[in-house]
Amino acid sequence: MLAALETSLVTSIRGADENSTYAFAVSDLLHDEKRGLILHQQALQQGLDLGGTGSVAVGTLFAKRYSVWVMAVISACSLYDTLLNIEDDVVRFELNGTGGMRYETRLERSIDNGSGLGSGTNIDSTSEVLAQRRTEISMLRDSLQLHLERIFQSVAAATGASTRVMHALVAHNVQQLLTQIIEDHAIWKTDKRLELIKDDVQVWLEESTNNTFSTRLQRFEHPEWEGPPFLIRRYCCLAYQVGSGSSAHGYCNTCPKLDSESRWRMLLKS
């Protein structure tokens, strides 16, 4: 798990007694002066102007990049039955020089996946374990949303970005992650794990006015597309404002501003 999270989702785990070398704690984003320093550095790394015309893009891109941390929390839970600590003072991050972020936290504890149930255990006991797991994931989901709400409100106040857009950008990456996990046998490996993941997904994406992860998204459709399911963002993340000339970012292949043909041609090149 540790290697997978660090390689795929730039999230590392430090020991309970280990001091972090990462420059910032998430709680720094809740303090005006520290938040300003972080966002200013991030803006400079992307060629954007915090407080100017690129200010909103700083906010939306922060949310899009912070979604990587959210995906690490979900992956640890649904793939490895492990809860990561999401407390503001425990989670730390650093900027990578191009506007992105690397994350670090501690392990919280394991949750039951039912695999320890012996052959003599009755089905009611199995259902009880799964019901408890659903409750724990539901609590994690709600805590994670409160975590995001505090951070996004603070970043939005400094950049002018819309918190609704910020949450929607996270929801897109979360749903794309969960879609990829279900579609890729190399990730889940066993039918038992797949069924557990599908059960978890019902909790993560439970349709509710209070669940920002459950935003409805359109799937990409094209007669020539034979790749895996591909979700389109509801809002542009404004990444096309980053850089200029040969270093210009352009539109993402998930951008709602693209028409079907343009998106298909972009996907063929990726």
PDB file of C-alpha atoms in Angstrom:
ATOM      1  CA  MET A   1       0.000   0.000   0.000  1.00  0.00           C
ATOM      2  CA  LEU A   2       2.711   2.496   0.973  1.00  0.00           C
ATOM      3  CA  ALA A   3       4.518   2.132  -2.353  1.00  0.00           C
ATOM      4  CA  ALA A   4       1.290   2.333  -4.360  1.00  0.00           C
ATOM      5  CA  LEU A   5       0.111   5.514  -2.637  1.00  0.00           C
ATOM      6  CA  GLU A   6       3.473   7.196  -3.023  1.00  0.00           C
ATOM      7  CA  THR A   7       3.938   6.191  -6.663  1.00  0.00           C
ATOM      8  CA  SER A   8       0.423   6.765  -7.977  1.00  0.00           C
ATOM      9  CA  LEU A   9      -0.940   9.465  -5.660  1.00  0.00           C
ATOM     10  CA  VAL A  10       2.198  11.245  -4.359  1.00  0.00           C
ATOM     11  CA  THR A  11       1.140  10.508  -0.773  1.00  0.00           C
ATOM     12  CA  SER A  12       3.627   9.153   1.737  1.00  0.00           C
ATOM     13  CA  ILE A  13       3.088   7.810   5.244  1.00  0.00           C
ATOM     14  CA  ARG A  14       5.277   8.821   8.189  1.00  0.00           C
ATOM     15  CA  GLY A  15       5.653   6.950  11.451  1.00  0.00           C
ATOM     16  CA  ALA A  16       3.851   7.975  14.630  1.00  0.00           C
ATOM     17  CA  ASP A  17       7.063   9.369  16.126  1.00  0.00           C
ATOM     18  CA  GLU A  18       8.568  10.620  12.874  1.00  0.00           C
ATOM     19  CA  ASN A  19       8.836  14.357  12.214  1.00  0.00           C
ATOM     20  CA  SER A  20       7.768  15.609   8.805  1.00  0.00           C
ATOM     21  CA  THR A  21      10.123  17.349   6.400  1.00  0.00           C
ATOM     22  CA  TYR A  22       7.230  18.767   4.361  1.00  0.00           C
ATOM     23  CA  ALA A  23       7.006  22.549   4.515  1.00  0.00           C
ATOM     24  CA  PHE A  24       3.306  23.034   5.237  1.00  0.00           C
ATOM     25  CA  ALA A  25       0.485  21.613   7.310  1.00  0.00           C
ATOM     26  CA  VAL A  26      -3.038  21.695   5.887  1.00  0.00           C
ATOM     27  CA  SER A  27      -3.978  23.852   8.887  1.00  0.00           C
ATOM     28  CA  ASP A  28      -1.713  26.575   7.415  1.00  0.00           C
ATOM     29  CA  LEU A  29      -4.308  27.038   4.689  1.00  0.00           C
ATOM     30  CA  LEU A  30      -6.762  28.262   7.326  1.00  0.00           C
ATOM     31  CA  HIS A  31      -4.550  31.193   8.384  1.00  0.00           C
ATOM     32  CA  ASP A  32      -4.504  34.267   6.159  1.00  0.00           C
ATOM     33  CA  GLU A  33      -0.769  34.975   6.156  1.00  0.00           C
ATOM     34  CA  LYS A  34       0.396  31.381   5.714  1.00  0.00           C
ATOM     35  CA  ARG A  35      -2.303  30.698   3.132  1.00  0.00           C
ATOM     36  CA  GLY A  36      -1.224  33.746   1.169  1.00  0.00           C
ATOM     37  CA  LEU A  37       2.386  32.566   1.134  1.00  0.00           C
ATOM     38  CA  ILE A  38       1.428  29.099  -0.097  1.00  0.00           C
ATOM     39  CA  LEU A  39      -0.930  30.281  -2.821  1.00  0.00           C
ATOM     40  CA  HIS A  40       1.497  32.989  -3.947  1.00  0.00           C
ATOM     41  CA  GLN A  41       4.255  30.402  -4.399  1.00  0.00           C
ATOM     42  CA  GLN A  42       1.865  28.087  -6.200  1.00  0.00           C
ATOM     43  CA  ALA A  43       0.741  30.880  -8.521  1.00  0.00           C
ATOM     44  CA  LEU A  44       4.340  31.795  -9.395  1.00  0.00           C
ATOM     45  CA  GLN A  45       5.158  28.170 -10.211  1.00  0.00           C
ATOM     46  CA  GLN A  46       2.285  28.154 -12.700  1.00  0.00           C
ATOM     47  CA  GLY A  47       2.876  31.568 -14.232  1.00  0.00           C
ATOM     48  CA  LEU A  48      -0.371  32.879 -12.747  1.00  0.00           C
ATOM     49  CA  ASP A  49      -1.125  36.137 -10.977  1.00  0.00           C
ATOM     50  CA  LEU A  50      -2.667  35.739  -7.522  1.00  0.00           C
ATOM     51  CA  GLY A  51      -4.939  38.718  -7.055  1.00  0.00           C
ATOM     52  CA  GLY A  52      -4.983  39.397 -10.806  1.00  0.00           C
ATOM     53  CA  THR A  53      -6.639  37.826 -13.837  1.00  0.00           C
ATOM     54  CA  GLY A  54      -5.266  34.367 -12.984  1.00  0.00           C
ATOM     55  CA  SER A  55      -6.418  34.394  -9.379  1.00  0.00           C
ATOM     56  CA  VAL A  56      -9.503  32.208  -9.886  1.00  0.00           C
ATOM     57  CA  ALA A  57      -7.396  29.655 -11.766  1.00  0.00           C
ATOM     58  CA  VAL A  58      -5.069  29.433  -8.751  1.00  0.00           C
ATOM     59  CA  GLY A  59      -8.087  28.417  -6.661  1.00  0.00           C
ATOM     60  CA  THR A  60      -9.617  25.930  -9.081  1.00  0.00           C
ATOM     61  CA  LEU A  61      -6.256  24.303  -9.799  1.00  0.00           C
ATOM     62  CA  PHE A  62      -5.576  24.047  -6.083  1.00  0.00           C
ATOM     63  CA  ALA A  63      -8.820  22.047  -5.716  1.00  0.00           C
ATOM     64  CA  LYS A  64      -8.028  19.832  -8.694  1.00  0.00           C
ATOM     65  CA  ARG A  65      -4.593  19.045  -7.297  1.00  0.00           C
ATOM     66  CA  TYR A  66      -5.839  18.586  -3.755  1.00  0.00           C
ATOM     67  CA  SER A  67      -8.175  15.928  -5.121  1.00  0.00           C
ATOM     68  CA  VAL A  68      -5.097  13.696  -5.452  1.00  0.00           C
ATOM     69  CA  TRP A  69      -4.890  13.621  -1.659  1.00  0.00           C
ATOM     70  CA  VAL A  70      -8.607  12.785  -1.472  1.00  0.00           C
ATOM     71  CA  MET A  71      -8.083   9.916  -3.901  1.00  0.00           C
ATOM     72  CA  ALA A  72      -5.263   8.597  -1.701  1.00  0.00           C
ATOM     73  CA  VAL A  73      -7.623   8.535   1.297  1.00  0.00           C
ATOM     74  CA  ILE A  74     -10.277   6.661  -0.700  1.00  0.00           C
ATOM     75  CA  SER A  75      -7.781   4.227  -2.237  1.00  0.00           C
ATOM     76  CA  ALA A  76      -6.272   3.358   1.144  1.00  0.00           C
ATOM     77  CA  CYS A  77      -9.739   2.655   2.484  1.00  0.00           C
ATOM     78  CA  SER A  78     -11.320   0.686  -0.346  1.00  0.00           C
ATOM     79  CA  LEU A  79      -8.244  -1.136  -1.667  1.00  0.00           C
ATOM     80  CA  TYR A  80      -6.275  -1.709   1.526  1.00  0.00           C
ATOM     81  CA  ASP A  81      -8.883  -1.463   4.334  1.00  0.00           C
ATOM     82  CA  THR A  82      -6.855   1.305   5.948  1.00  0.00           C
ATOM     83  CA  LEU A  83      -7.915   4.686   7.279  1.00  0.00           C
ATOM     84  CA  LEU A  84      -5.482   7.563   6.831  1.00  0.00           C
ATOM     85  CA  ASN A  85      -5.380  10.428   9.298  1.00  0.00           C
ATOM     86  CA  ILE A  86      -7.093  13.481   7.761  1.00  0.00           C
ATOM     87  CA  GLU A  87      -6.626  15.958  10.632  1.00  0.00           C
ATOM     88  CA  ASP A  88      -5.545  19.444   9.532  1.00  0.00           C
ATOM     89  CA  ASP A  89      -2.447  19.471  11.754  1.00  0.00           C
ATOM     90  CA  VAL A  90      -1.355  15.948  10.782  1.00  0.00           C
ATOM     91  CA  VAL A  91      -1.678  16.124   6.992  1.00  0.00           C
ATOM     92  CA  ARG A  92       1.267  17.959   5.467  1.00  0.00           C
ATOM     93  CA  PHE A  93       2.250  18.896   1.932  1.00  0.00           C
ATOM     94  CA  GLU A  94       4.908  20.576  -0.164  1.00  0.00           C
ATOM     95  CA  LEU A  95       4.912  22.207  -3.576  1.00  0.00           C
ATOM     96  CA  ASN A  96       6.683  20.327  -6.356  1.00  0.00           C
ATOM     97  CA  GLY A  97       7.961  23.316  -8.356  1.00  0.00           C
ATOM     98  CA  THR A  98       5.296  23.220 -11.075  1.00  0.00           C
ATOM     99  CA  GLY A  99       2.259  24.080  -8.958  1.00  0.00           C
ATOM    100  CA  GLY A 100       1.448  20.533  -7.932  1.00  0.00           C
ATOM    101  CA  MET A 101       1.644  19.133  -4.402  1.00  0.00           C
ATOM    102  CA  ARG A 102       3.005  16.096  -2.596  1.00  0.00           C
ATOM    103  CA  TYR A 103       1.276  14.894   0.566  1.00  0.00           C
ATOM    104  CA  GLU A 104       2.117  13.147   3.788  1.00  0.00           C
ATOM    105  CA  THR A 105       0.093  11.812   6.712  1.00  0.00           C
ATOM    106  CA  ARG A 106      -0.019   9.024   9.284  1.00  0.00           C
ATOM    107  CA  LEU A 107      -1.917   5.755   9.368  1.00  0.00           C
ATOM    108  CA  GLU A 108      -5.010   5.863  11.543  1.00  0.00           C
ATOM    109  CA  ARG A 109      -6.200   2.241  11.762  1.00  0.00           C
ATOM    110  CA  SER A 110      -7.544  -0.719   9.793  1.00  0.00           C
ATOM    111  CA  ILE A 111     -11.189  -1.478   9.074  1.00  0.00           C
ATOM    112  CA  ASP A 112     -12.736  -4.935   8.786  1.00  0.00           C
ATOM    113  CA  ASN A 113     -13.195  -6.375   5.291  1.00  0.00           C
ATOM    114  CA  GLY A 114     -14.810  -9.607   6.472  1.00  0.00           C
ATOM    115  CA  SER A 115     -11.883 -11.789   5.374  1.00  0.00           C
ATOM    116  CA  GLY A 116     -11.246 -12.894   8.933  1.00  0.00           C
ATOM    117  CA  LEU A 117     -14.617 -14.608   9.145  1.00  0.00           C
ATOM    118  CA  GLY A 118     -14.220 -18.360   9.361  1.00  0.00           C
ATOM    119  CA  SER A 119     -16.202 -20.885   7.346  1.00  0.00           C
ATOM    120  CA  GLY A 120     -18.374 -21.542  10.375  1.00  0.00           C
ATOM    121  CA  THR A 121     -19.486 -17.928  10.651  1.00  0.00           C
ATOM    122  CA  ASN A 122     -23.100 -17.417   9.738  1.00  0.00           C
ATOM    123  CA  ILE A 123     -24.307 -14.995   7.091  1.00  0.00           C
ATOM    124  CA  ASP A 124     -25.828 -12.667   9.663  1.00  0.00           C
ATOM    125  CA  SER A 125     -22.363 -12.096  11.145  1.00  0.00           C
ATOM    126  CA  THR A 126     -20.977 -11.348   7.687  1.00  0.00           C
ATOM    127  CA  SER A 127     -23.757  -8.828   7.070  1.00  0.00           C
ATOM    128  CA  GLU A 128     -23.025  -7.220  10.424  1.00  0.00           C
ATOM    129  CA  VAL A 129     -19.346  -6.757   9.516  1.00  0.00           C
ATOM    130  CA  LEU A 130     -20.238  -5.190   6.153  1.00  0.00           C
ATOM    131  CA  ALA A 131     -22.831  -2.941   7.767  1.00  0.00           C
ATOM    132  CA  GLN A 132     -20.207  -1.721  10.228  1.00  0.00           C
ATOM    133  CA  ARG A 133     -17.787  -1.127   7.350  1.00  0.00           C
ATOM    134  CA  ARG A 134     -20.414   0.948   5.525  1.00  0.00           C
ATOM    135  CA  THR A 135     -20.932   3.014   8.662  1.00  0.00           C
ATOM    136  CA  GLU A 136     -17.200   3.658   9.011  1.00  0.00           C
ATOM    137  CA  ILE A 137     -16.834   4.647   5.358  1.00  0.00           C
ATOM    138  CA  SER A 138     -19.871   6.905   5.619  1.00  0.00           C
ATOM    139  CA  MET A 139     -18.318   8.628   8.627  1.00  0.00           C
ATOM    140  CA  LEU A 140     -15.006   9.004   6.771  1.00  0.00           C
ATOM    141  CA  ARG A 141     -16.795  10.411   3.726  1.00  0.00           C
ATOM    142  CA  ASP A 142     -18.617  13.002   5.825  1.00  0.00           C
ATOM    143  CA  SER A 143     -15.455  13.952   7.735  1.00  0.00           C
ATOM    144  CA  LEU A 144     -13.547  14.278   4.464  1.00  0.00           C
ATOM    145  CA  GLN A 145     -16.224  16.592   3.078  1.00  0.00           C
ATOM    146  CA  LEU A 146     -16.062  18.811   6.161  1.00  0.00           C
ATOM    147  CA  HIS A 147     -12.277  18.857   5.777  1.00  0.00           C
ATOM    148  CA  LEU A 148     -12.622  19.960   2.143  1.00  0.00           C
ATOM    149  CA  GLU A 149     -15.287  22.549   2.940  1.00  0.00           C
ATOM    150  CA  ARG A 150     -13.047  24.339   5.447  1.00  0.00           C
ATOM    151  CA  ILE A 151     -10.036  24.312   3.152  1.00  0.00           C
ATOM    152  CA  PHE A 152     -11.945  25.338   0.037  1.00  0.00           C
ATOM    153  CA  GLN A 153     -13.779  28.166   1.796  1.00  0.00           C
ATOM    154  CA  SER A 154     -10.424  29.561   2.879  1.00  0.00           C
ATOM    155  CA  VAL A 155      -8.771  29.181  -0.546  1.00  0.00           C
ATOM    156  CA  ALA A 156     -11.852  30.625  -2.257  1.00  0.00           C
ATOM    157  CA  ALA A 157     -11.709  33.694  -0.013  1.00  0.00           C
ATOM    158  CA  ALA A 158      -8.138  34.339  -1.190  1.00  0.00           C
ATOM    159  CA  THR A 159      -8.609  33.587  -4.899  1.00  0.00           C
ATOM    160  CA  GLY A 160     -12.227  34.310  -5.802  1.00  0.00           C
ATOM    161  CA  ALA A 161     -12.758  30.729  -6.983  1.00  0.00           C
ATOM    162  CA  SER A 162     -16.186  29.142  -6.586  1.00  0.00           C
ATOM    163  CA  THR A 163     -16.383  26.473  -3.885  1.00  0.00           C
ATOM    164  CA  ARG A 164     -19.080  24.741  -5.955  1.00  0.00           C
ATOM    165  CA  VAL A 165     -16.640  24.421  -8.849  1.00  0.00           C
ATOM    166  CA  MET A 166     -13.859  23.303  -6.511  1.00  0.00           C
ATOM    167  CA  HIS A 167     -15.996  20.518  -5.039  1.00  0.00           C
ATOM    168  CA  ALA A 168     -17.119  19.465  -8.539  1.00  0.00           C
ATOM    169  CA  LEU A 169     -13.492  19.150  -9.689  1.00  0.00           C
ATOM    170  CA  VAL A 170     -12.782  16.848  -6.759  1.00  0.00           C
ATOM    171  CA  ALA A 171     -15.947  14.836  -7.437  1.00  0.00           C
ATOM    172  CA  HIS A 172     -14.833  14.252 -11.027  1.00  0.00           C
ATOM    173  CA  ASN A 173     -11.457  12.843 -10.048  1.00  0.00           C
ATOM    174  CA  VAL A 174     -13.003  10.706  -7.303  1.00  0.00           C
ATOM    175  CA  GLN A 175     -15.591   9.230  -9.654  1.00  0.00           C
ATOM    176  CA  GLN A 176     -13.004   8.652 -12.380  1.00  0.00           C
ATOM    177  CA  LEU A 177     -10.803   6.878  -9.847  1.00  0.00           C
ATOM    178  CA  LEU A 178     -13.610   4.616  -8.659  1.00  0.00           C
ATOM    179  CA  THR A 179     -14.595   3.860 -12.271  1.00  0.00           C
ATOM    180  CA  GLN A 180     -11.004   2.939 -13.103  1.00  0.00           C
ATOM    181  CA  ILE A 181     -10.681   0.717 -10.029  1.00  0.00           C
ATOM    182  CA  ILE A 182     -13.794  -1.264 -10.924  1.00  0.00           C
ATOM    183  CA  GLU A 183     -12.808  -1.622 -14.585  1.00  0.00           C
ATOM    184  CA  ASP A 184      -9.202  -2.737 -13.992  1.00  0.00           C
ATOM    185  CA  HIS A 185      -8.762  -6.361 -12.899  1.00  0.00           C
ATOM    186  CA  ALA A 186      -5.091  -5.694 -12.143  1.00  0.00           C
ATOM    187  CA  ILE A 187      -6.193  -3.380  -9.333  1.00  0.00           C
ATOM    188  CA  TRP A 188      -8.781  -5.526  -7.557  1.00  0.00           C
ATOM    189  CA  LYS A 189      -7.391  -8.971  -8.530  1.00  0.00           C
ATOM    190  CA  THR A 190     -10.057 -11.074  -6.750  1.00  0.00           C
ATOM    191  CA  ASP A 191     -13.829 -11.202  -7.101  1.00  0.00           C
ATOM    192  CA  LYS A 192     -14.180 -10.805  -3.351  1.00  0.00           C
ATOM    193  CA  ARG A 193     -12.262  -7.526  -3.412  1.00  0.00           C
ATOM    194  CA  LEU A 194     -14.299  -6.310  -6.390  1.00  0.00           C
ATOM    195  CA  GLU A 195     -17.574  -6.929  -4.559  1.00  0.00           C
ATOM    196  CA  LEU A 196     -16.211  -5.099  -1.531  1.00  0.00           C
ATOM    197  CA  ILE A 197     -15.148  -2.143  -3.693  1.00  0.00           C
ATOM    198  CA  LYS A 198     -18.567  -1.986  -5.356  1.00  0.00           C
ATOM    199  CA  ASP A 199     -20.191  -1.954  -1.935  1.00  0.00           C
ATOM    200  CA  ASP A 200     -17.856   0.859  -0.851  1.00  0.00           C
ATOM    201  CA  VAL A 201     -18.629   2.847  -4.010  1.00  0.00           C
ATOM    202  CA  GLN A 202     -22.311   2.866  -3.121  1.00  0.00           C
ATOM    203  CA  VAL A 203     -21.360   4.685   0.076  1.00  0.00           C
ATOM    204  CA  TRP A 204     -18.835   7.065  -1.492  1.00  0.00           C
ATOM    205  CA  LEU A 205     -21.283   8.057  -4.243  1.00  0.00           C
ATOM    206  CA  GLU A 206     -24.542   7.803  -2.329  1.00  0.00           C
ATOM    207  CA  GLU A 207     -26.974  10.238  -3.920  1.00  0.00           C
ATOM    208  CA  SER A 208     -27.653  12.940  -1.381  1.00  0.00           C
ATOM    209  CA  THR A 209     -27.804  16.713  -1.347  1.00  0.00           C
ATOM    210  CA  ASN A 210     -25.097  16.584   1.326  1.00  0.00           C
ATOM    211  CA  ASN A 211     -22.715  14.361  -0.664  1.00  0.00           C
ATOM    212  CA  THR A 212     -20.525  16.502  -2.910  1.00  0.00           C
ATOM    213  CA  PHE A 213     -18.833  13.387  -4.344  1.00  0.00           C
ATOM    214  CA  SER A 214     -22.083  12.216  -5.974  1.00  0.00           C
ATOM    215  CA  THR A 215     -22.290  15.005  -8.579  1.00  0.00           C
ATOM    216  CA  ARG A 216     -23.763  13.602 -11.803  1.00  0.00           C
ATOM    217  CA  LEU A 217     -21.200  13.467 -14.614  1.00  0.00           C
ATOM    218  CA  GLN A 218     -21.506  12.780 -18.325  1.00  0.00           C
ATOM    219  CA  ARG A 219     -19.581   9.898 -19.872  1.00  0.00           C
ATOM    220  CA  PHE A 220     -17.609  10.512 -23.023  1.00  0.00           C
ATOM    221  CA  GLU A 221     -19.216   8.871 -26.046  1.00  0.00           C
ATOM    222  CA  HIS A 222     -17.758   8.617 -29.532  1.00  0.00           C
ATOM    223  CA  PRO A 223     -18.343   5.925 -32.187  1.00  0.00           C
ATOM    224  CA  GLU A 224     -14.573   5.377 -32.524  1.00  0.00           C
ATOM    225  CA  TRP A 225     -13.727   5.346 -28.830  1.00  0.00           C
ATOM    226  CA  GLU A 226     -12.877   1.868 -27.569  1.00  0.00           C
ATOM    227  CA  GLY A 227     -11.075   2.837 -24.387  1.00  0.00           C
ATOM    228  CA  PRO A 228     -12.282   2.580 -20.785  1.00  0.00           C
ATOM    229  CA  PRO A 229     -15.176   4.675 -19.421  1.00  0.00           C
ATOM    230  CA  PHE A 230     -14.173   8.310 -19.400  1.00  0.00           C
ATOM    231  CA  LEU A 231     -15.967  11.027 -17.414  1.00  0.00           C
ATOM    232  CA  ILE A 232     -16.223  14.690 -18.415  1.00  0.00           C
ATOM    233  CA  ARG A 233     -15.867  17.469 -15.854  1.00  0.00           C
ATOM    234  CA  ARG A 234     -18.846  19.712 -15.180  1.00  0.00           C
ATOM    235  CA  TYR A 235     -16.625  22.793 -15.023  1.00  0.00           C
ATOM    236  CA  CYS A 236     -13.354  23.847 -16.617  1.00  0.00           C
ATOM    237  CA  CYS A 237     -10.453  23.851 -14.118  1.00  0.00           C
ATOM    238  CA  LEU A 238      -8.866  26.819 -16.004  1.00  0.00           C
ATOM    239  CA  ALA A 239      -5.590  24.958 -16.521  1.00  0.00           C
ATOM    240  CA  TYR A 240      -5.439  26.442 -20.034  1.00  0.00           C
ATOM    241  CA  GLN A 241      -4.427  29.732 -18.378  1.00  0.00           C
ATOM    242  CA  VAL A 242      -1.164  28.177 -17.150  1.00  0.00           C
ATOM    243  CA  GLY A 243       1.999  29.030 -19.072  1.00  0.00           C
ATOM    244  CA  SER A 244       2.400  30.551 -22.508  1.00  0.00           C
ATOM    245  CA  GLY A 245       4.025  29.745 -25.836  1.00  0.00           C
ATOM    246  CA  SER A 246       5.572  26.278 -25.976  1.00  0.00           C
ATOM    247  CA  SER A 247       4.866  25.791 -22.250  1.00  0.00           C
ATOM    248  CA  ALA A 248       1.143  26.593 -22.541  1.00  0.00           C
ATOM    249  CA  HIS A 249      -1.085  23.957 -20.937  1.00  0.00           C
ATOM    250  CA  GLY A 250      -4.094  23.968 -23.272  1.00  0.00           C
ATOM    251  CA  TYR A 251      -7.392  22.250 -22.456  1.00  0.00           C
ATOM    252  CA  CYS A 252      -7.473  19.012 -20.444  1.00  0.00           C
ATOM    253  CA  ASN A 253      -8.964  15.977 -22.196  1.00  0.00           C
ATOM    254  CA  THR A 254     -11.727  16.005 -19.550  1.00  0.00           C
ATOM    255  CA  CYS A 255     -12.654  19.653 -20.145  1.00  0.00           C
ATOM    256  CA  PRO A 256     -16.334  20.419 -20.855  1.00  0.00           C
ATOM    257  CA  LYS A 257     -15.224  23.090 -23.345  1.00  0.00           C
ATOM    258  CA  LEU A 258     -14.120  20.405 -25.840  1.00  0.00           C
ATOM    259  CA  ASP A 259     -16.454  18.946 -28.451  1.00  0.00           C
ATOM    260  CA  SER A 260     -16.579  15.186 -28.976  1.00  0.00           C
ATOM    261  CA  GLU A 261     -14.253  15.127 -32.010  1.00  0.00           C
ATOM    262  CA  SER A 262     -11.605  17.305 -30.373  1.00  0.00           C
ATOM    263  CA  ARG A 263     -11.693  15.183 -27.234  1.00  0.00           C
ATOM    264  CA  TRP A 264     -11.370  11.964 -29.233  1.00  0.00           C
ATOM    265  CA  ARG A 265      -8.359  13.265 -31.166  1.00  0.00           C
ATOM    266  CA  MET A 266      -6.738  14.394 -27.914  1.00  0.00           C
ATOM    267  CA  LEU A 267      -7.316  10.996 -26.299  1.00  0.00           C
ATOM    268  CA  LEU A 268      -5.740   9.211 -29.280  1.00  0.00           C
ATOM    269  CA  LYS A 269      -2.554  11.224 -28.744  1.00  0.00           C
ATOM    270  CA  SER A 270      -2.359  10.551 -25.007  1.00  0.00           C
TER     271      SER A 270
END
